[in-house]
């Protein structure tokens, strides 16, 4: 017997109500005889299952349509349903509606096999629909997706709709919005989702909102996105191997509710699951530093030897495959440990990723390991010169010393591990003075070399007996260091400049030494009151315009600085403007 439409609608409402009543936070208020235009009642949401006024969270207007269909129609994953254009306009004016279509089996004995589909009609997507209709069009065929079966997912759909409706109620869809154009600009975007990650990988879009720059708490919808996966950074989970904690946080990428796509334990080490998330492989890459790479290899070696792996909250005692040969691990560890020893011996602080070094680069590092760490001497190829030179290895630049030993073999040494190597410099009058080899370093040297060892520089310089000529050279070196610091903010450069300027001032109380000492300190911290008083006292004792300009600069007196510069001739003024002390004025 064919059912009349009123009966179909009542059964559809009853089935939907039964599904909603299984959710402790929902209270459906539905009525098949409701005479309200375009609505069939509402779904009330509460913050918990107490369902009283104190726990009220919002209401969701609904429209419900029922249809009897055959068993093949019930198997569909999505359906197309015709919606009245007039109803859409009413929904848009009211702020939106959650629209349900209930498929009822044409066999009355199988009513439990009903299937619910739904779509969210909100001002933004209604505006998109209406923008595409033709003049005189009465209806629009629109796709509907299955309503979830799980309680939390049902509640999530209702909560998300209520939130979006609240954000879009005052929104007017006047002009189509180009999402790609908006995303290309510097703006702040947010989207709200359920906390159980049930939205990931679903055929349901999530609204993307732009945050208002003018008013807090105001957002404008700019489009809808499909969330394929979500990455949670720095998740506090412990990864153990044989009860030893190797990692205590990870980046986890989810591709669906309770389905892990990948876990990144450390830079360069991750687990990637298969399509269904049940198994996967350990992946090792070189997108990490040498220290991280060796640590990852150590972890993998223990795992390959049968170690028991435990990932907190994920699994324990699982067996994993590798995406590389296991025999590779031991050999790679030995090779990379040599590189690590070399970089430590050369005092390299630069963070270099293993992937940035080519096979040739690694071979060069192995050569340096033999030369520097193992003190291997090499057969001469006719070279007899003692020389300093740059040894380039990819992005690394080393200053090395090359010379011949007593057996005429070539020896290579770290260019900053040669504190006993001295040189002689000649002044304008032809007088020779002993000097450290480092006093001639320029700003670019501090920016270029990756094996600089500052304690060796300090020791080499301060071992030489002070003289006015030598002091002038060291003072120039301090200025080069400050210029380098102003460019890269390397604390070791600054600390070395402070120590050398203190050494200079301890040997001769020249105003220029004092100014450079204090401009070095000013880059590190604020002056004490005693230091400021001393600077003013010494300034009061000076009459030379260049020195008064220097005192004004370290005190931050811009007008005085400019005044005293104006008293200098062009050559002297241009010279001071090239000094790093001028950077203190620029920073004000």
Coordinates of C-alpha atoms in Angstrom, one line a residue:
X1 CA 0.0 0.0 0.0
X2 CA 1.4 3.4 -1.0
X3 CA 1.9 5.8 1.9
X4 CA 0.6 9.3 1.7
X5 CA 3.0 12.2 2.0
X6 CA 2.0 13.2 5.5
X7 CA 2.7 9.7 6.8
X8 CA 6.0 9.7 5.1
X9 CA 6.9 13.0 6.7
X10 CA 5.9 11.8 10.1
X11 CA 7.9 8.6 9.8
X12 CA 10.9 10.6 8.6
X13 CA 10.6 13.0 11.6
X14 CA 10.2 10.1 14.0
X15 CA 13.3 8.3 12.7
X16 CA 15.3 11.5 12.8
X17 CA 14.1 12.2 16.3
X18 CA 15.1 8.7 17.4
X19 CA 18.6 9.2 16.1
X20 CA 18.9 12.6 17.8
X21 CA 17.6 11.3 21.1
X22 CA 20.5 8.9 21.3
X23 CA 22.7 12.0 21.9
X24 CA 22.7 13.1 25.6
X25 CA 23.4 16.8 24.7
X26 CA 20.6 17.1 22.1
X27 CA 16.9 17.8 22.5
X28 CA 14.9 17.6 19.2
X29 CA 11.7 19.6 19.1
X30 CA 10.1 18.4 15.8
X31 CA 6.5 18.4 14.6
X32 CA 5.2 17.1 11.3
X33 CA 2.1 19.2 11.6
X34 CA 4.2 22.4 12.1
X35 CA 2.6 25.2 10.0
X36 CA 5.7 27.4 10.2
X37 CA 6.8 28.1 6.6
X38 CA 10.0 26.3 5.6
X39 CA 10.8 24.8 9.0
X40 CA 9.9 21.6 10.9
X41 CA 11.1 22.6 14.4
X42 CA 14.5 22.8 15.9
X43 CA 17.3 20.9 17.6
X44 CA 18.4 22.3 21.0
X45 CA 22.0 21.9 22.1
X46 CA 23.3 21.8 25.7
X47 CA 26.8 21.9 27.1
X48 CA 26.2 18.6 29.0
X49 CA 23.4 16.0 29.5
X50 CA 21.6 18.0 32.3
X51 CA 19.6 19.9 29.6
X52 CA 18.6 22.9 31.8
X53 CA 18.8 26.6 31.2
X54 CA 22.2 26.9 32.8
X55 CA 23.6 24.4 30.2
X56 CA 21.9 25.9 27.2
X57 CA 24.3 26.2 24.2
X58 CA 22.0 27.1 21.3
X59 CA 19.3 26.1 18.8
X60 CA 19.4 24.8 15.3
X61 CA 16.4 25.4 13.0
X62 CA 15.7 22.3 10.9
X63 CA 13.8 21.3 7.8
X64 CA 13.0 17.6 7.2
X65 CA 11.9 15.9 4.0
X66 CA 11.0 12.2 3.7
X67 CA 11.0 9.9 0.7
X68 CA 10.3 6.2 0.2
X69 CA 13.0 4.6 -1.9
X70 CA 14.1 1.1 -3.0
X71 CA 17.0 -0.8 -1.5
X72 CA 19.4 0.4 -4.2
X73 CA 18.7 4.1 -3.4
X74 CA 19.5 3.3 0.3
X75 CA 23.1 2.3 -0.7
X76 CA 24.0 5.7 -2.1
X77 CA 26.8 7.6 -0.4
X78 CA 25.4 10.9 -1.4
X79 CA 22.1 12.1 -2.9
X80 CA 20.8 15.0 -4.9
X81 CA 17.7 16.7 -3.6
X82 CA 15.6 19.6 -5.1
X83 CA 15.3 22.6 -2.8
X84 CA 13.0 25.5 -3.4
X85 CA 14.7 28.8 -4.3
X86 CA 12.1 30.7 -2.2
X87 CA 12.9 28.5 0.8
X88 CA 16.6 29.2 0.3
X89 CA 15.9 33.0 0.4
X90 CA 13.9 32.6 3.6
X91 CA 16.7 30.5 5.2
X92 CA 19.3 33.2 4.2
X93 CA 17.2 36.0 5.8
X94 CA 16.8 33.9 9.0
X95 CA 20.4 33.0 9.4
X96 CA 20.3 29.4 8.0
X97 CA 18.8 26.0 8.5
X98 CA 20.0 22.4 8.9
X99 CA 18.2 20.5 6.1
X100 CA 17.5 16.8 6.5
X101 CA 16.4 14.3 3.8
X102 CA 15.3 10.9 5.2
X103 CA 15.2 7.9 2.9
X104 CA 12.6 5.3 4.0
X105 CA 12.6 1.8 2.5
X106 CA 9.5 1.1 0.5
X107 CA 9.2 -2.2 2.4
X108 CA 7.5 -1.2 5.7
X109 CA 9.0 -4.2 7.5
X110 CA 12.5 -2.7 7.1
X111 CA 12.1 0.7 8.6
X112 CA 15.3 0.2 10.7
X113 CA 17.3 0.5 7.4
X114 CA 16.3 4.2 7.0
X115 CA 19.1 6.5 6.0
X116 CA 19.5 10.2 6.8
X117 CA 21.2 12.7 4.6
X118 CA 21.7 16.4 5.4
X119 CA 23.1 19.7 4.2
X120 CA 23.9 22.9 6.0
X121 CA 22.3 26.0 4.5
X122 CA 24.0 29.2 5.9
X123 CA 24.1 32.7 4.6
X124 CA 27.5 32.2 2.9
X125 CA 26.8 29.0 0.9
X126 CA 23.2 30.1 0.2
X127 CA 24.6 33.2 -1.3
X128 CA 26.9 31.1 -3.5
X129 CA 23.9 29.0 -4.6
X130 CA 21.6 32.0 -5.4
X131 CA 24.4 33.7 -7.3
X132 CA 24.3 30.9 -9.8
X133 CA 20.6 30.5 -10.5
X134 CA 18.9 31.6 -13.6
X135 CA 16.0 34.1 -13.9
X136 CA 12.7 32.4 -13.2
X137 CA 14.3 29.2 -11.7
X138 CA 12.1 27.7 -9.0
X139 CA 14.3 24.9 -7.6
X140 CA 17.9 23.9 -7.3
X141 CA 19.3 20.3 -7.2
X142 CA 21.8 20.2 -4.3
X143 CA 24.0 17.4 -3.0
X144 CA 23.4 16.0 0.5
X145 CA 25.8 13.8 2.5
X146 CA 25.0 11.1 5.1
X147 CA 24.3 12.2 8.7
X148 CA 26.9 10.5 11.0
X149 CA 26.0 7.5 13.1
X150 CA 28.3 8.1 16.1
X151 CA 26.9 10.2 19.0
X152 CA 29.8 12.6 19.3
X153 CA 29.9 13.2 15.5
X154 CA 26.1 14.0 15.5
X155 CA 26.6 16.5 18.4
X156 CA 29.6 17.9 16.5
X157 CA 27.5 18.6 13.4
X158 CA 24.9 20.5 15.4
X159 CA 27.4 22.4 17.5
X160 CA 29.4 23.4 14.4
X161 CA 26.2 24.6 12.6
X162 CA 25.1 26.7 15.6
X163 CA 28.6 28.3 15.8
X164 CA 28.7 29.0 12.0
X165 CA 25.1 30.4 12.1
X166 CA 26.0 32.8 14.9
X167 CA 29.1 34.0 13.0
X168 CA 27.1 34.4 9.7
X169 CA 23.7 35.8 10.9
X170 CA 24.7 39.4 10.1
X171 CA 26.6 38.4 7.0
X172 CA 25.4 39.7 3.6
X173 CA 26.5 37.9 0.5
X174 CA 26.8 40.8 -1.9
X175 CA 29.8 39.9 -4.1
X176 CA 31.5 36.5 -4.8
X177 CA 34.7 36.1 -2.8
X178 CA 37.9 34.9 -4.4
X179 CA 39.4 32.7 -1.8
X180 CA 42.7 32.3 -3.6
X181 CA 43.1 36.1 -3.7
X182 CA 42.4 36.5 0.0
X183 CA 44.8 33.7 1.0
X184 CA 47.6 35.4 -1.0
X185 CA 47.6 38.4 1.4
X186 CA 48.7 38.8 5.0
X187 CA 45.5 38.1 6.9
X188 CA 44.5 36.0 9.9
X189 CA 42.2 33.1 9.2
X190 CA 40.5 30.7 11.6
X191 CA 38.2 27.7 11.4
X192 CA 36.3 26.0 14.2
X193 CA 36.0 22.2 14.4
X194 CA 35.1 19.4 16.8
X195 CA 37.8 18.4 19.3
X196 CA 37.5 14.7 18.4
X197 CA 39.0 15.3 14.9
X198 CA 35.9 13.7 13.3
X199 CA 35.9 16.4 10.6
X200 CA 39.2 15.2 9.1
X201 CA 39.0 13.6 5.7
X202 CA 35.2 13.8 5.5
X203 CA 33.2 14.9 2.5
X204 CA 32.0 17.9 4.5
X205 CA 33.5 21.4 4.1
X206 CA 34.5 23.5 7.0
X207 CA 34.0 27.3 6.9
X208 CA 37.1 29.5 6.9
X209 CA 36.8 32.9 8.5
X210 CA 38.9 36.1 8.3
X211 CA 39.5 37.8 11.6
X212 CA 38.5 41.4 11.6
X213 CA 41.4 43.8 12.2
X214 CA 39.2 46.5 13.5
X215 CA 37.1 44.7 16.1
X216 CA 37.8 41.8 18.4
X217 CA 35.5 38.8 18.1
X218 CA 34.3 39.7 14.6
X219 CA 34.8 37.2 11.7
X220 CA 33.9 37.2 8.1
X221 CA 33.3 34.0 6.1
X222 CA 35.6 33.8 3.1
X223 CA 35.1 30.3 1.9
X224 CA 34.8 26.6 2.7
X225 CA 37.7 24.1 2.9
X226 CA 37.9 20.3 3.0
X227 CA 40.3 19.3 5.8
X228 CA 42.3 16.3 4.5
X229 CA 44.6 16.1 7.4
X230 CA 45.6 17.9 10.6
X231 CA 49.1 18.2 12.1
X232 CA 49.4 18.5 15.9
X233 CA 52.8 20.0 16.8
X234 CA 54.8 19.1 19.9
X235 CA 52.4 16.5 21.2
X236 CA 53.8 15.4 24.6
X237 CA 54.1 11.6 24.0
X238 CA 57.0 9.5 25.1
X239 CA 58.7 7.1 22.6
X240 CA 60.6 4.4 24.4
X241 CA 63.0 1.7 23.1
X242 CA 63.7 -1.0 25.7
X243 CA 62.4 1.3 28.4
X244 CA 64.7 4.2 27.4
X245 CA 62.9 7.4 26.5
X246 CA 64.4 8.5 23.2
X247 CA 61.8 11.2 22.3
X248 CA 59.3 13.0 24.5
X249 CA 57.3 14.9 22.0
X250 CA 56.2 14.4 18.4
X251 CA 54.4 16.0 15.5
X252 CA 51.4 13.8 14.6
X253 CA 49.4 14.1 11.4
X254 CA 45.9 12.7 11.5
X255 CA 44.0 11.8 8.3
X256 CA 40.8 10.9 10.1
X257 CA 39.3 10.2 13.4
X258 CA 41.7 7.9 15.3
X259 CA 43.6 7.3 12.1
X260 CA 47.3 8.4 12.2
X261 CA 48.9 9.3 8.9
X262 CA 52.3 10.0 10.3
X263 CA 54.3 10.6 13.4
X264 CA 57.5 12.7 13.3
X265 CA 59.6 11.6 16.3
X266 CA 62.5 13.9 15.4
X267 CA 63.7 15.9 12.5
X268 CA 64.5 13.3 9.8
X269 CA 62.8 10.4 11.6
X270 CA 59.1 9.5 11.2
X271 CA 56.6 6.8 10.9
X272 CA 54.2 6.8 8.0
X273 CA 51.1 4.6 8.0
X274 CA 49.5 2.8 5.1
X275 CA 46.2 3.8 3.7
X276 CA 44.0 2.3 6.4
X277 CA 46.4 3.3 9.2
X278 CA 46.9 -0.2 10.5
X279 CA 50.6 -0.7 9.5
X280 CA 53.4 1.4 8.2
X281 CA 57.1 2.0 7.8
X282 CA 59.8 3.9 9.7
X283 CA 61.3 6.6 7.4
X284 CA 64.7 8.1 7.8
X285 CA 65.7 11.3 5.9
X286 CA 68.7 13.7 6.0
X287 CA 66.5 16.7 6.7
X288 CA 68.2 17.2 10.0
X289 CA 71.5 18.2 11.6
X290 CA 74.4 15.8 12.1
X291 CA 73.6 15.5 15.8
X292 CA 69.9 14.7 15.1
X293 CA 70.9 12.3 12.3
X294 CA 73.2 10.3 14.6
X295 CA 70.6 10.2 17.3
X296 CA 68.1 8.9 14.9
X297 CA 70.5 6.2 13.6
X298 CA 71.2 5.1 17.2
X299 CA 67.5 4.7 17.8
X300 CA 67.0 2.7 14.6
X301 CA 70.0 0.5 15.3
X302 CA 68.4 -0.5 18.6
X303 CA 65.1 -1.1 16.9
X304 CA 66.7 -3.1 14.1
X305 CA 68.4 -5.3 16.7
X306 CA 65.0 -6.3 18.1
X307 CA 64.4 -3.6 20.6
X308 CA 60.9 -3.2 22.1
X309 CA 59.3 0.0 20.9
X310 CA 56.6 1.7 22.9
X311 CA 54.8 4.8 21.6
X312 CA 52.7 6.3 24.4
X313 CA 49.0 6.3 23.5
X314 CA 49.6 4.7 20.1
X315 CA 51.1 1.2 20.5
X316 CA 53.5 -1.0 22.3
X317 CA 55.7 -3.9 21.1
X318 CA 54.7 -3.2 17.5
X319 CA 57.0 -4.4 14.7
X320 CA 57.7 -1.9 12.0
X321 CA 59.2 -2.1 8.6
X322 CA 61.9 0.2 7.3
X323 CA 62.0 2.1 4.0
X324 CA 65.8 1.5 3.8
X325 CA 68.2 -1.5 4.2
X326 CA 68.9 -2.3 7.8
X327 CA 72.6 -3.1 7.1
X328 CA 72.9 0.6 6.1
X329 CA 72.5 1.8 9.7
X330 CA 75.8 0.6 11.2
X331 CA 77.9 1.7 8.3
X332 CA 76.2 5.1 8.2
X333 CA 76.7 5.6 12.0
X334 CA 80.5 5.0 11.7
X335 CA 80.7 7.4 8.8
X336 CA 78.7 10.2 10.4
X337 CA 80.4 9.9 13.8
X338 CA 83.7 10.9 12.0
X339 CA 82.0 13.9 10.5
X340 CA 80.6 14.9 13.9
X341 CA 84.0 14.6 15.6
X342 CA 85.6 16.8 12.9
X343 CA 82.9 19.5 13.2
X344 CA 83.3 19.5 17.0
X345 CA 87.1 19.7 16.6
X346 CA 86.7 22.7 14.3
X347 CA 84.2 24.3 16.7
X348 CA 81.5 24.6 14.1
X349 CA 78.3 26.0 15.4
X350 CA 76.4 26.5 12.2
X351 CA 73.4 24.3 11.8
X352 CA 74.0 22.4 8.6
X353 CA 71.4 19.8 7.4
X354 CA 72.9 16.5 6.3
X355 CA 70.8 16.8 3.1
X356 CA 72.6 20.0 2.1
X357 CA 76.0 18.2 1.7
X358 CA 76.7 16.3 -1.5
X359 CA 78.6 13.1 -1.8
X360 CA 81.7 15.2 -2.8
X361 CA 81.2 17.4 0.3
X362 CA 81.1 14.3 2.6
X363 CA 84.2 13.0 1.0
X364 CA 86.0 16.3 1.6
X365 CA 84.9 16.1 5.3
X366 CA 86.3 12.6 5.5
X367 CA 89.6 14.0 4.2
X368 CA 89.6 16.7 6.8
X369 CA 88.8 14.1 9.5
X370 CA 92.0 12.3 8.5
X371 CA 94.0 15.5 8.4
X372 CA 92.7 17.3 11.4
X373 CA 91.4 14.7 13.8
X374 CA 93.7 11.8 13.0
X375 CA 96.7 14.0 12.2
X376 CA 97.5 12.3 8.9
X377 CA 100.3 13.8 6.9
X378 CA 100.1 13.6 3.1
X379 CA 102.7 13.2 0.4
X380 CA 103.8 16.5 -1.1
X381 CA 102.9 17.3 -4.6
X382 CA 105.6 19.9 -4.9
X383 CA 104.0 22.4 -2.5
X384 CA 106.5 24.1 -0.3
X385 CA 104.7 27.2 0.9
X386 CA 103.4 27.9 4.3
X387 CA 99.9 29.3 3.7
X388 CA 96.5 30.1 5.1
X389 CA 93.6 29.3 2.9
X390 CA 89.9 28.7 2.7
X391 CA 88.6 25.1 2.4
X392 CA 85.0 25.1 1.1
X393 CA 82.7 22.2 1.8
X394 CA 79.2 23.0 0.6
X395 CA 77.9 25.8 2.7
X396 CA 80.8 25.5 5.2
X397 CA 84.0 27.5 4.9
X398 CA 87.1 26.7 7.0
X399 CA 90.2 28.7 7.5
X400 CA 93.1 26.2 7.4
X401 CA 96.9 26.3 7.7
X402 CA 99.0 24.2 5.3
X403 CA 102.8 23.6 5.7
X404 CA 105.4 20.9 5.3
X405 CA 106.7 18.8 8.2
X406 CA 110.3 17.6 8.8
X407 CA 109.7 14.8 6.3
X408 CA 108.4 17.1 3.7
X409 CA 104.9 15.9 4.0
X410 CA 101.9 18.2 3.8
X411 CA 100.2 19.0 7.1
X412 CA 96.8 20.7 7.5
X413 CA 95.8 22.5 10.7
X414 CA 92.8 24.4 11.9
X415 CA 93.4 28.0 11.2
X416 CA 92.1 29.0 14.6
X417 CA 94.1 26.4 16.6
X418 CA 97.4 28.1 15.9
X419 CA 97.9 30.6 18.8
X420 CA 101.7 30.1 18.7
X421 CA 102.0 31.2 15.1
X422 CA 103.0 34.9 15.0
X423 CA 103.9 37.3 12.4
X424 CA 105.8 40.6 12.1
X425 CA 104.2 43.9 11.0
X426 CA 106.0 47.0 9.9
X427 CA 104.9 50.5 10.8
X428 CA 105.2 53.7 8.7
X429 CA 108.7 54.2 9.9
X430 CA 109.9 50.7 9.0
X431 CA 109.9 49.4 12.6
X432 CA 109.0 45.8 13.0
X433 CA 106.5 44.6 15.7
X434 CA 105.5 41.1 16.7
X435 CA 101.8 40.5 16.1
X436 CA 99.1 37.9 16.3
X437 CA 98.0 36.7 12.9
X438 CA 94.4 37.5 13.8
X439 CA 94.6 41.3 14.1
X440 CA 94.2 41.7 10.4
X441 CA 90.8 40.0 10.3
X442 CA 88.0 42.0 8.8
X443 CA 84.2 42.0 9.3
X444 CA 83.7 39.6 6.5
X445 CA 86.1 37.1 8.1
X446 CA 83.8 36.8 11.1
X447 CA 80.8 36.4 8.8
X448 CA 82.5 33.9 6.5
X449 CA 84.5 31.4 8.5
X450 CA 82.6 28.6 10.3
X451 CA 85.6 27.3 12.4
X452 CA 86.3 30.5 14.3
X453 CA 87.4 29.7 17.8
X454 CA 87.3 32.9 19.8
X455 CA 89.2 31.8 22.9
X456 CA 92.2 31.1 20.6
X457 CA 91.9 34.5 19.1
X458 CA 91.9 36.2 22.5
X459 CA 94.8 34.1 23.7
X460 CA 96.8 34.7 20.6
X461 CA 96.3 38.5 20.7
X462 CA 96.8 39.1 24.4
X463 CA 100.0 37.0 24.5
X464 CA 101.8 39.7 22.5
X465 CA 103.4 42.6 24.4
X466 CA 101.3 45.7 24.2
X467 CA 102.6 48.7 22.2
X468 CA 100.9 51.8 20.8
X469 CA 101.2 50.4 17.3
X470 CA 99.9 47.0 18.2
X471 CA 97.1 48.5 20.3
X472 CA 95.9 50.5 17.3
X473 CA 95.7 47.2 15.3
X474 CA 93.7 45.5 18.0
X475 CA 91.4 48.5 18.4
X476 CA 90.7 48.3 14.7
X477 CA 90.0 44.6 15.1
X478 CA 87.4 45.4 17.8
X479 CA 85.6 47.7 15.4
X480 CA 85.5 45.0 12.8
X481 CA 84.0 42.6 15.3
X482 CA 81.4 45.2 16.3
X483 CA 80.5 45.7 12.7
X484 CA 80.1 41.9 12.3
X485 CA 78.0 41.7 15.4
X486 CA 75.7 44.4 14.2
X487 CA 75.0 42.3 11.1
X488 CA 74.5 38.8 12.6
X489 CA 74.2 39.4 16.4
X490 CA 76.6 36.6 17.3
X491 CA 77.1 36.8 21.1
X492 CA 80.6 35.3 20.9
X493 CA 81.8 38.0 18.6
X494 CA 80.5 40.7 21.0
X495 CA 82.0 39.0 24.1
X496 CA 85.3 38.8 22.4
X497 CA 85.1 42.5 21.4
X498 CA 84.4 43.4 25.1
X499 CA 87.3 41.3 26.3
X500 CA 89.8 42.8 23.9
X501 CA 88.6 46.4 24.5
X502 CA 89.0 45.8 28.2
X503 CA 92.5 44.4 27.6
X504 CA 93.4 47.6 25.6
X505 CA 92.0 50.0 28.2
X506 CA 93.9 48.1 31.0
X507 CA 97.2 48.9 29.2
X508 CA 96.5 52.5 28.2
X509 CA 93.6 54.7 29.3
X510 CA 93.0 56.3 25.9
X511 CA 89.5 57.9 25.3
X512 CA 89.1 56.0 22.1
X513 CA 89.7 52.7 23.8
X514 CA 87.1 53.7 26.5
X515 CA 84.5 54.7 23.9
X516 CA 84.9 51.4 22.1
X517 CA 84.8 49.4 25.3
X518 CA 81.5 51.2 26.3
X519 CA 79.9 50.9 22.9
X520 CA 80.6 47.2 23.1
X521 CA 79.0 46.9 26.5
X522 CA 76.0 49.0 25.3
X523 CA 75.2 46.4 22.7
X524 CA 75.0 43.8 25.5
X525 CA 73.1 45.6 28.2
X526 CA 72.0 49.0 29.6
X527 CA 74.6 51.1 31.4
X528 CA 74.6 51.3 35.2
X529 CA 74.2 54.8 36.8
X530 CA 77.8 54.7 37.8
X531 CA 78.9 53.9 34.2
X532 CA 76.7 56.8 32.8
X533 CA 78.2 59.2 35.3
X534 CA 81.7 58.1 34.4
X535 CA 81.0 58.6 30.7
X536 CA 79.7 62.2 31.3
X537 CA 82.8 63.0 33.5
X538 CA 85.2 61.8 30.8
X539 CA 83.2 63.7 28.1
X540 CA 83.5 66.8 30.1
X541 CA 87.3 66.5 30.0
X542 CA 87.5 66.3 26.1
X543 CA 87.6 69.0 23.5
X544 CA 88.2 67.0 20.4
X545 CA 85.0 66.9 18.3
X546 CA 85.4 63.3 17.1
X547 CA 85.8 62.0 20.6
X548 CA 82.8 64.2 21.8
X549 CA 80.8 62.7 19.0
X550 CA 81.7 59.2 20.2
X551 CA 80.7 60.0 23.8
X552 CA 77.4 61.5 22.6
X553 CA 76.7 58.3 20.6
X554 CA 77.2 55.9 23.5
X555 CA 75.0 58.2 25.6
X556 CA 72.3 58.2 22.9
X557 CA 72.4 62.0 22.4
X558 CA 71.5 62.2 18.8
X559 CA 71.5 66.0 18.5
X560 CA 74.9 66.3 20.2
X561 CA 76.2 63.6 18.0
X562 CA 75.1 65.4 14.9
X563 CA 76.4 68.7 16.3
X564 CA 80.0 67.4 16.8
X565 CA 80.0 65.6 13.5
X566 CA 79.2 69.0 11.9
X567 CA 82.4 70.4 13.4
X568 CA 84.6 67.9 11.6
X569 CA 85.9 68.2 8.0
X570 CA 84.3 66.0 5.4
X571 CA 87.0 63.3 5.4
X572 CA 86.9 62.8 9.2
X573 CA 83.1 63.0 9.3
X574 CA 82.8 60.4 6.5
X575 CA 85.3 58.1 8.4
X576 CA 83.2 58.2 11.6
X577 CA 80.0 57.5 9.7
X578 CA 81.7 54.3 8.5
X579 CA 82.4 53.2 12.0
X580 CA 80.0 50.8 13.9
X581 CA 79.4 53.4 16.5
X582 CA 77.1 55.1 14.0
X583 CA 74.9 52.0 14.1
X584 CA 74.0 53.0 17.7
X585 CA 72.6 56.3 16.5
X586 CA 70.7 54.5 13.6
X587 CA 69.1 52.2 16.2
X588 CA 67.5 55.1 18.1

